[in-house]
Coordinates of C-alpha atoms and ligand atoms in Angstrom, one line a residue:
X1 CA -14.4 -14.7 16.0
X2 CA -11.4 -16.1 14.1
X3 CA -8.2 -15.3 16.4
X4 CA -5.4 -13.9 14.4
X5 CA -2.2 -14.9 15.8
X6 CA -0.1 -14.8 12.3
X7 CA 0.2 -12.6 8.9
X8 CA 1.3 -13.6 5.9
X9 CA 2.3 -10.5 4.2
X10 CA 2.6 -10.9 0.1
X11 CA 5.0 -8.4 -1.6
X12 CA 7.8 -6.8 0.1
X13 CA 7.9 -3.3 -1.9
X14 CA 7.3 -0.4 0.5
X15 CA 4.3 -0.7 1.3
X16 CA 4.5 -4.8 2.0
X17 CA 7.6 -4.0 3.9
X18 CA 5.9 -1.1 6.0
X19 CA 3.2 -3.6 7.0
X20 CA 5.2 -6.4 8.1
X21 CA 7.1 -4.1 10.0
X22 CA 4.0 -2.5 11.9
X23 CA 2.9 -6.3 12.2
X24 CA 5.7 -7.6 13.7
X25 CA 5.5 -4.8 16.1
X26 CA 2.3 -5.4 17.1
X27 CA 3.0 -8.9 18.3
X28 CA 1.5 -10.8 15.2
X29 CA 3.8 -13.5 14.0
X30 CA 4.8 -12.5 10.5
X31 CA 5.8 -14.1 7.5
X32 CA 7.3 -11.7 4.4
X33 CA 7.5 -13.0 0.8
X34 CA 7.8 -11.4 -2.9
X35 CA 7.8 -13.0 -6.1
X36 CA 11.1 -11.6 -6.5
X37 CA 14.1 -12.7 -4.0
X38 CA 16.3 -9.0 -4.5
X39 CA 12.9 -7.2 -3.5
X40 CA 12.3 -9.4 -0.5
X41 CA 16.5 -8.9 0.7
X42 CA 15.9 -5.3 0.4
X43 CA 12.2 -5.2 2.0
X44 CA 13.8 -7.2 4.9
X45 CA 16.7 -5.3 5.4
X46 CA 14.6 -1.9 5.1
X47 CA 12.3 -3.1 8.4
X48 CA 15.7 -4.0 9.8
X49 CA 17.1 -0.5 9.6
X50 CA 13.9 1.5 9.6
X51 CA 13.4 -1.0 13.2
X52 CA 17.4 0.1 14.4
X53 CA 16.6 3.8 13.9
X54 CA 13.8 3.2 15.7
X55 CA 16.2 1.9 18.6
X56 CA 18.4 4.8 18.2
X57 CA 16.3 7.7 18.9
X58 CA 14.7 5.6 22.0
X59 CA 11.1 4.8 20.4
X60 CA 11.6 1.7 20.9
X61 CA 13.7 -0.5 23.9
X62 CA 15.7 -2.9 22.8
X63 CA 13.8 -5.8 24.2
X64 CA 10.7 -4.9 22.0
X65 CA 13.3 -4.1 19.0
X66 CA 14.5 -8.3 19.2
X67 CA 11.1 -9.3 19.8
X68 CA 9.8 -7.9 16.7
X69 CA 13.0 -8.8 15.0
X70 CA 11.9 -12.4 15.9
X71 CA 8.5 -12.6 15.3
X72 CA 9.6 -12.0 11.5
X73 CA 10.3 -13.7 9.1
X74 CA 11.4 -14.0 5.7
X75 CA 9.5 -16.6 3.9
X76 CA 11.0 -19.3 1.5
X77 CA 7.9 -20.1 -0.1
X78 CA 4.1 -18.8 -0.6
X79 CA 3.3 -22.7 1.0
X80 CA 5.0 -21.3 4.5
X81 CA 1.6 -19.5 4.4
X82 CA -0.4 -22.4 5.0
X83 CA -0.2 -21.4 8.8
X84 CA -1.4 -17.6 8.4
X85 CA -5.0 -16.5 10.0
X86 CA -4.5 -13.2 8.1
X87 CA -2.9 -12.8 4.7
X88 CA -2.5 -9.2 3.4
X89 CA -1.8 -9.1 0.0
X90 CA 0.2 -5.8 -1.4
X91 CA 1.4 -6.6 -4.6
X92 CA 1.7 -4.7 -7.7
X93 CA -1.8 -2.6 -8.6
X94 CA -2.9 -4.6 -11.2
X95 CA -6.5 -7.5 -11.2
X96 CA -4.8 -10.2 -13.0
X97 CA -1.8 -10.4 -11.3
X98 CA -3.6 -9.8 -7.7
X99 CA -6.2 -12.3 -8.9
X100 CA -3.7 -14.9 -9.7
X101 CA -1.6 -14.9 -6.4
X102 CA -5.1 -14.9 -4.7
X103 CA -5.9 -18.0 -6.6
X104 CA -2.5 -19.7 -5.5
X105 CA -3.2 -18.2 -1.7
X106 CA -6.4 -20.1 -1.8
X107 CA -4.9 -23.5 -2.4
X108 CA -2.4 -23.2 0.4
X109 CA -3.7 -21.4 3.0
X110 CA -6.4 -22.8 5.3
X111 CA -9.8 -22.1 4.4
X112 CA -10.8 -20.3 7.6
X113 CA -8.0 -17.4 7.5
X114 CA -8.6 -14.4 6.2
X115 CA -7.8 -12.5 2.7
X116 CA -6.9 -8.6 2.8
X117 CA -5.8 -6.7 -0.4
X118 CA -3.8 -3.3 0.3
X119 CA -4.7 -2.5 -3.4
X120 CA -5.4 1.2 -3.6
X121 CA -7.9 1.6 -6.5
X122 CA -9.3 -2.2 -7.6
X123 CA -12.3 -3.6 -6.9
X124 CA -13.2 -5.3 -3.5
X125 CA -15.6 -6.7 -4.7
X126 CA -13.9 -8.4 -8.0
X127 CA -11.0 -9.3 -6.3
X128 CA -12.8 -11.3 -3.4
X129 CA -14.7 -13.4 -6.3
X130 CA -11.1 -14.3 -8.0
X131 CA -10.2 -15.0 -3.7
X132 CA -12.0 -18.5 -3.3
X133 CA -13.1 -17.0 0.1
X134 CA -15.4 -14.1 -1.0
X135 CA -17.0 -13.8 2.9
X136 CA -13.4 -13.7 4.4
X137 CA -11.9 -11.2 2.0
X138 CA -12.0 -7.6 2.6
X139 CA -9.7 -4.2 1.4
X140 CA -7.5 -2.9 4.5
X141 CA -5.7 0.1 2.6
X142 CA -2.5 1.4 4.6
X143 CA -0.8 4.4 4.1
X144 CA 2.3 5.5 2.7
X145 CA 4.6 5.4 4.8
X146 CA 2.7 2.3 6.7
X147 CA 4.8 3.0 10.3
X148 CA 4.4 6.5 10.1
X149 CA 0.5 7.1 8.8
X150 CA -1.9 6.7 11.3
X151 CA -5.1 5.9 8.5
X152 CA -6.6 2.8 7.5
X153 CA -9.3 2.8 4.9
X154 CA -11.1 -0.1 5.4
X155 CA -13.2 -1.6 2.3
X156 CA -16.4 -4.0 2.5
X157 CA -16.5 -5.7 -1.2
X158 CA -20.0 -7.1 -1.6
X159 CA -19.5 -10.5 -0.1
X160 CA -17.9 -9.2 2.8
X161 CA -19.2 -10.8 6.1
X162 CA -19.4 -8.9 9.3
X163 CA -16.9 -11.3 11.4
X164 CA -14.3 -10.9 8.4
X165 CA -15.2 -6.8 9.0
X166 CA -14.8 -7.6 12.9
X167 CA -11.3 -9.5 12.8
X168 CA -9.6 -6.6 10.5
X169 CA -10.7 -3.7 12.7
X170 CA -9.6 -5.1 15.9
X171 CA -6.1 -6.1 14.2
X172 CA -6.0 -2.9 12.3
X173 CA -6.9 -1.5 16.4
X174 CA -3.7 -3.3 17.4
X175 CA -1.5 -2.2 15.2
X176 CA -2.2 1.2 16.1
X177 CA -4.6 2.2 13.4
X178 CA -7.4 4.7 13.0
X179 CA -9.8 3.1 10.6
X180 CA -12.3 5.0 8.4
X181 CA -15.1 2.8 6.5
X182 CA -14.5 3.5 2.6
X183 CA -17.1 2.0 -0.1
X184 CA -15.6 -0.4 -2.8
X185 CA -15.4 2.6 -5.5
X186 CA -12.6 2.7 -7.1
X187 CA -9.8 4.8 -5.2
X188 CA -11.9 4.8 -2.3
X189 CA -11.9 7.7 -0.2
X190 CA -8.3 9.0 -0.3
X191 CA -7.1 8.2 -3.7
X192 CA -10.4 9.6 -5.5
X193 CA -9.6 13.1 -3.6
X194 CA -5.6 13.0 -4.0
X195 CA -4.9 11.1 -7.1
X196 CA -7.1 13.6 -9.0
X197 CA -4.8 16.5 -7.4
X198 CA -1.4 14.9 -8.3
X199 CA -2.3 14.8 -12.0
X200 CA -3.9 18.2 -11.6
X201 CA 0.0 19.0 -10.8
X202 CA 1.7 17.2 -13.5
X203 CA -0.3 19.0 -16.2
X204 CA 0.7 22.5 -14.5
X205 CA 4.4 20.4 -14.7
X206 CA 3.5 19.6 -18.6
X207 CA 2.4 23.4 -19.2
X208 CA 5.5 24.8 -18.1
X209 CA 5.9 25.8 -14.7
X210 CA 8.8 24.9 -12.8
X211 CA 8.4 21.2 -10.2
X212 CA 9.9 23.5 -7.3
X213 CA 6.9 26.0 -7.5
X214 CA 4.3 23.5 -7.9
X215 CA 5.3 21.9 -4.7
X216 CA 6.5 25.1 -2.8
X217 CA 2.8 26.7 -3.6
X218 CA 1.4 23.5 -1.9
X219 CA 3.8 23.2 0.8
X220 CA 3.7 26.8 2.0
X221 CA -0.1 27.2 0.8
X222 CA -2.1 24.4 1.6
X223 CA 0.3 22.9 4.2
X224 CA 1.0 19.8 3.2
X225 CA 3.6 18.0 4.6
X226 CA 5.2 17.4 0.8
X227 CA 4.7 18.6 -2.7
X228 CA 2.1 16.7 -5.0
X229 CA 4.8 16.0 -7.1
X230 CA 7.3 14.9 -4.3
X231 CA 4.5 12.9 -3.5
X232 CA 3.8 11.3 -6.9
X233 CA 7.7 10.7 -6.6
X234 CA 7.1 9.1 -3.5
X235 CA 4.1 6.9 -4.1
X236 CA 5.8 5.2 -7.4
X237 CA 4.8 6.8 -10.7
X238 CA 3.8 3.5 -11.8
X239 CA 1.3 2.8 -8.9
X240 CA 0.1 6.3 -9.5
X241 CA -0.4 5.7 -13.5
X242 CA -2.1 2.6 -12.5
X243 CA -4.8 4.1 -9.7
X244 CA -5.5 7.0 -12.4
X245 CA -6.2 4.2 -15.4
X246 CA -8.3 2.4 -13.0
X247 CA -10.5 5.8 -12.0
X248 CA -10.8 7.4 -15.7
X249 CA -11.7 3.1 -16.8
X250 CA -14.3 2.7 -13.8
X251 CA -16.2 5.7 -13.4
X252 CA -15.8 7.0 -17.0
X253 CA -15.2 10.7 -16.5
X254 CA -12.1 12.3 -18.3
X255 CA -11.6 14.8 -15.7
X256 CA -9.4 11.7 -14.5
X257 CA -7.3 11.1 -17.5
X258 CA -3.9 10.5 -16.7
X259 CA -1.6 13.4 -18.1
X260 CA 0.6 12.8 -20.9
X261 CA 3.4 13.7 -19.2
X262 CA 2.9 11.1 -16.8
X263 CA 2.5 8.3 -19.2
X264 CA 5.7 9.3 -20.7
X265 CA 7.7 9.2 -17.3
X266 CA 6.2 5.4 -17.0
X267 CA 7.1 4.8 -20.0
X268 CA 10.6 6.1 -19.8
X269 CA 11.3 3.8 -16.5
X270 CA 10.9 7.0 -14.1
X271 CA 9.0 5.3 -11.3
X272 CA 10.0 8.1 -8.7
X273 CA 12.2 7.9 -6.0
X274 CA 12.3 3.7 -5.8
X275 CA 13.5 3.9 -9.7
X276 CA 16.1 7.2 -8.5
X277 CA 14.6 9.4 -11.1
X278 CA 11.0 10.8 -11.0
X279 CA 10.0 14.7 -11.4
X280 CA 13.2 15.0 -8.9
X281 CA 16.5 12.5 -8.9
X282 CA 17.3 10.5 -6.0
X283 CA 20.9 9.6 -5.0
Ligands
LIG1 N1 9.3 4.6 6.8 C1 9.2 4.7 8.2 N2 9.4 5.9 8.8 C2 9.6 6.9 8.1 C3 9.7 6.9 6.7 C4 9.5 5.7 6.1 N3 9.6 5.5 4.7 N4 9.9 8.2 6.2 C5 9.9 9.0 7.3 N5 9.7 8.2 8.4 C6 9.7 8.7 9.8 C7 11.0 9.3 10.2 O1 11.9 8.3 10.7 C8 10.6 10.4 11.2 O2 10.4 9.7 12.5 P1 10.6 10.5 13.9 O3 9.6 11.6 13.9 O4 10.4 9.4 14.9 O5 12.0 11.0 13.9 C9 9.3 10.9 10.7 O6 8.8 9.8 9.8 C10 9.4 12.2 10.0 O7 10.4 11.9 8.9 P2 11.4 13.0 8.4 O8 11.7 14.0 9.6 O9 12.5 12.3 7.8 O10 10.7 13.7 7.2 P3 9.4 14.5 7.2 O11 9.0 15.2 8.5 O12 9.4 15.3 5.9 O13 8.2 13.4 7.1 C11 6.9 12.0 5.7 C12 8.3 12.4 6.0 C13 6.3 11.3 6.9 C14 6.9 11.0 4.6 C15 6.0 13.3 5.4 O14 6.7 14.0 4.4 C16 4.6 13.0 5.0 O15 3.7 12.8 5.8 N6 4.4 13.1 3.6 C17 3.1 12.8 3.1 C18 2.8 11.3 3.1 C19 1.5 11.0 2.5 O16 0.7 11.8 2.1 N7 1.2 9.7 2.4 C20 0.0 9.2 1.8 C21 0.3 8.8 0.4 S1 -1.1 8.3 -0.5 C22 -1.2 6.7 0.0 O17 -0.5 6.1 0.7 C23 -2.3 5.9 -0.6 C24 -2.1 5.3 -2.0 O18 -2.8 4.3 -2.2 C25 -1.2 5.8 -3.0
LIG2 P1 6.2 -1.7 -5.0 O1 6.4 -1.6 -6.5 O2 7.1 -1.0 -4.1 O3 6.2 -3.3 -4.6 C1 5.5 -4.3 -5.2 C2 6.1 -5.6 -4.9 O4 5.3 -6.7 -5.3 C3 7.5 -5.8 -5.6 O5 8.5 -6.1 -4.7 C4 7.2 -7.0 -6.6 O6 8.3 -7.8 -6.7 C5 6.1 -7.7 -5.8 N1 5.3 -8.6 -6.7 C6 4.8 -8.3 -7.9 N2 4.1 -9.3 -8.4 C7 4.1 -10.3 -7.4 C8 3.5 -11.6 -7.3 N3 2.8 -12.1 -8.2 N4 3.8 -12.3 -6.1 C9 4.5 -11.8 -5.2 N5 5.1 -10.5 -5.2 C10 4.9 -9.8 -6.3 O7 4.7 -1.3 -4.8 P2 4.0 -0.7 -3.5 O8 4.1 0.8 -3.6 O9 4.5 -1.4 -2.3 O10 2.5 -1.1 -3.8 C11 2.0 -2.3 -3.5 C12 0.4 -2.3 -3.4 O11 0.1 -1.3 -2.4 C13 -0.3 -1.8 -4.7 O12 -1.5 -2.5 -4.8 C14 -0.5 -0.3 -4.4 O13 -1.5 0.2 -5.2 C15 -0.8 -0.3 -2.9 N6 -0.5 0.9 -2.2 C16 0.6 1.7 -2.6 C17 0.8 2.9 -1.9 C18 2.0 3.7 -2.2 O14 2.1 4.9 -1.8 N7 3.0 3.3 -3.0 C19 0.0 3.3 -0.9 C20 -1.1 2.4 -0.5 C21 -1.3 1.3 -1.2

């Protein structure tokens, strides 16, 4: 089986920042890169300070804090990747965009490492054909925040072949994972069950009642750790927007139409709390 000593992670939002982070952790060599040098700066300095409050409150020595310090680093280029055994690809939730860094990734890197998407909602499937390595590509879907959430849904597309399966369980194993086996349908096994609920919250949001006792009924009813809409904030409005287009477009039932209210939020430049202003404003 192909030994995975470095990741490549692509995108250095919060969820490619979260991954690196738990990479570098677990004793992978890592390389971090985004399209967009600001977003890789903060994404770096993020896993910094997420890696020193770690450090602070003792869940973590110091010795292992500078290790995984070292093991990371910021890349200058995609063609730094050439080395990577794994690349994990969490860019922004949309197929052409994915499938176009894909097609660059396969020109670069060498042809026996392995292809991961972090997408939350696209086809496995599709996006390992657009991969140039369909057998070595698979879906390895973190969670939100990646250091703190324990799941990984992991995704066969099609093509898939058992040693790429193989390799991304025992890494996902090392970095502390629990993995669950999701089928490639669009939002998997999490997002088809939450995503639906969000929205279901934003048209109670839309119909008048107040964003405090949507998410106070959930907290204190249901237990969940934070509001739907807290949530939503959390995720990124425009992620959300974009998982809900992807289920009503793919499986062709309204009940997953994206609320009004929500396309008007995108539209306004509210992504949540990585814009400052969602359904609540962040300082
Ligand atoms: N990165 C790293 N660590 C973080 C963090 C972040 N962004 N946010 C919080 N933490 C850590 C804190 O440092 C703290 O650690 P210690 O216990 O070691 O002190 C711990 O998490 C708890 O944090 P807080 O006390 O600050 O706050 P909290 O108890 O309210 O927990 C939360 C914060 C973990 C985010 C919690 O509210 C939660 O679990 N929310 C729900 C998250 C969720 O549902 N995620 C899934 C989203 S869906 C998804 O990811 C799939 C998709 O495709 C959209
Ligand atoms: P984000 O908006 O925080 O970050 C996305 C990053 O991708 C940005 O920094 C952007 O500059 C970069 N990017 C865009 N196009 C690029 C390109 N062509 N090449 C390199 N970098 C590029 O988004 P996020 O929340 O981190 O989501 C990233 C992926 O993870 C998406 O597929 C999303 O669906 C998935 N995901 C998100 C969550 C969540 O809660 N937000 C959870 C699980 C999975």
């Amino acid at each position: 089986m192909a030994r995975i000593e470095t990741i490549g992670v692509v995108g250095a939002g919060q969820m490619g920042a979260g991954i690196a982070q738990v990479s570098a952790q677990s004793g992978y060599q890592t390389l971090l890169w985004d399209a967009n040098g600001a977003a890789l700066e903060s994404g770096t300095a993020s896993i910094r300070s997420q890696i020193q409050k770690m450090k602070e409150k003792g869940k973590i020595t110091d010795k292992d804090a500078a290790s995984a310090l070292d093991r990371l680093k910021a890349a200058g280029s995609l063609s730094e990747f050439a080395k990577a055994d794994l690349v994990i690809e969490a860019i922004v939730e949309k197929f052409e965009v994915k499938a176009a860094l894909l097609g660059e990734l396969s020109n670069l890197v060498q042809p026996d490492a392995i292809f991961a998407s972090n997408t939350s909602s696209i086809s496995i499937t599709r996006l390992a054909a657009a991969s140039g390595r369909p057998e070595r590509f698979i879906g390895m879907h973190f969670m939100n925040p990646v250091p703190v959430m324990k799941l990984l849904e992991i995704i066969r597309g099609l093509q898939t072949s058992q040693e790429t399966y193989e390799a991304s369980s025992q890494v996902a194993e090392r970095m502390g994972k629990t993995c669950v086996l999701a089928i490639d349908s669009p939002g998997f096994i999490v997002n088809r069950i939450l995503v639906p609920m969000v929205n279901e919250a934003i048209f109670l949001l839309q119909e008048g009642v107040r964003p405090e006792d949507i998410d106070n009924a959930m907290k204190l009813g249901t237990n969940q750790p934070m509001g739907p809409l807290a949530l939503a904030d959390f995720v990124g409005l425009d992620t959300l927007l974009f998982i809900l287009q992807i289920l009503h477009r793919e499986l062709g039932d309204d009940k997953y139409r994206p609320c009004p209210l929500l396309i008007k939020y995108v539209e306004a430049g509210w992504h949540g709390k990585k814009t400052g202003r969602g359904f609540y404003t962040y300082s």
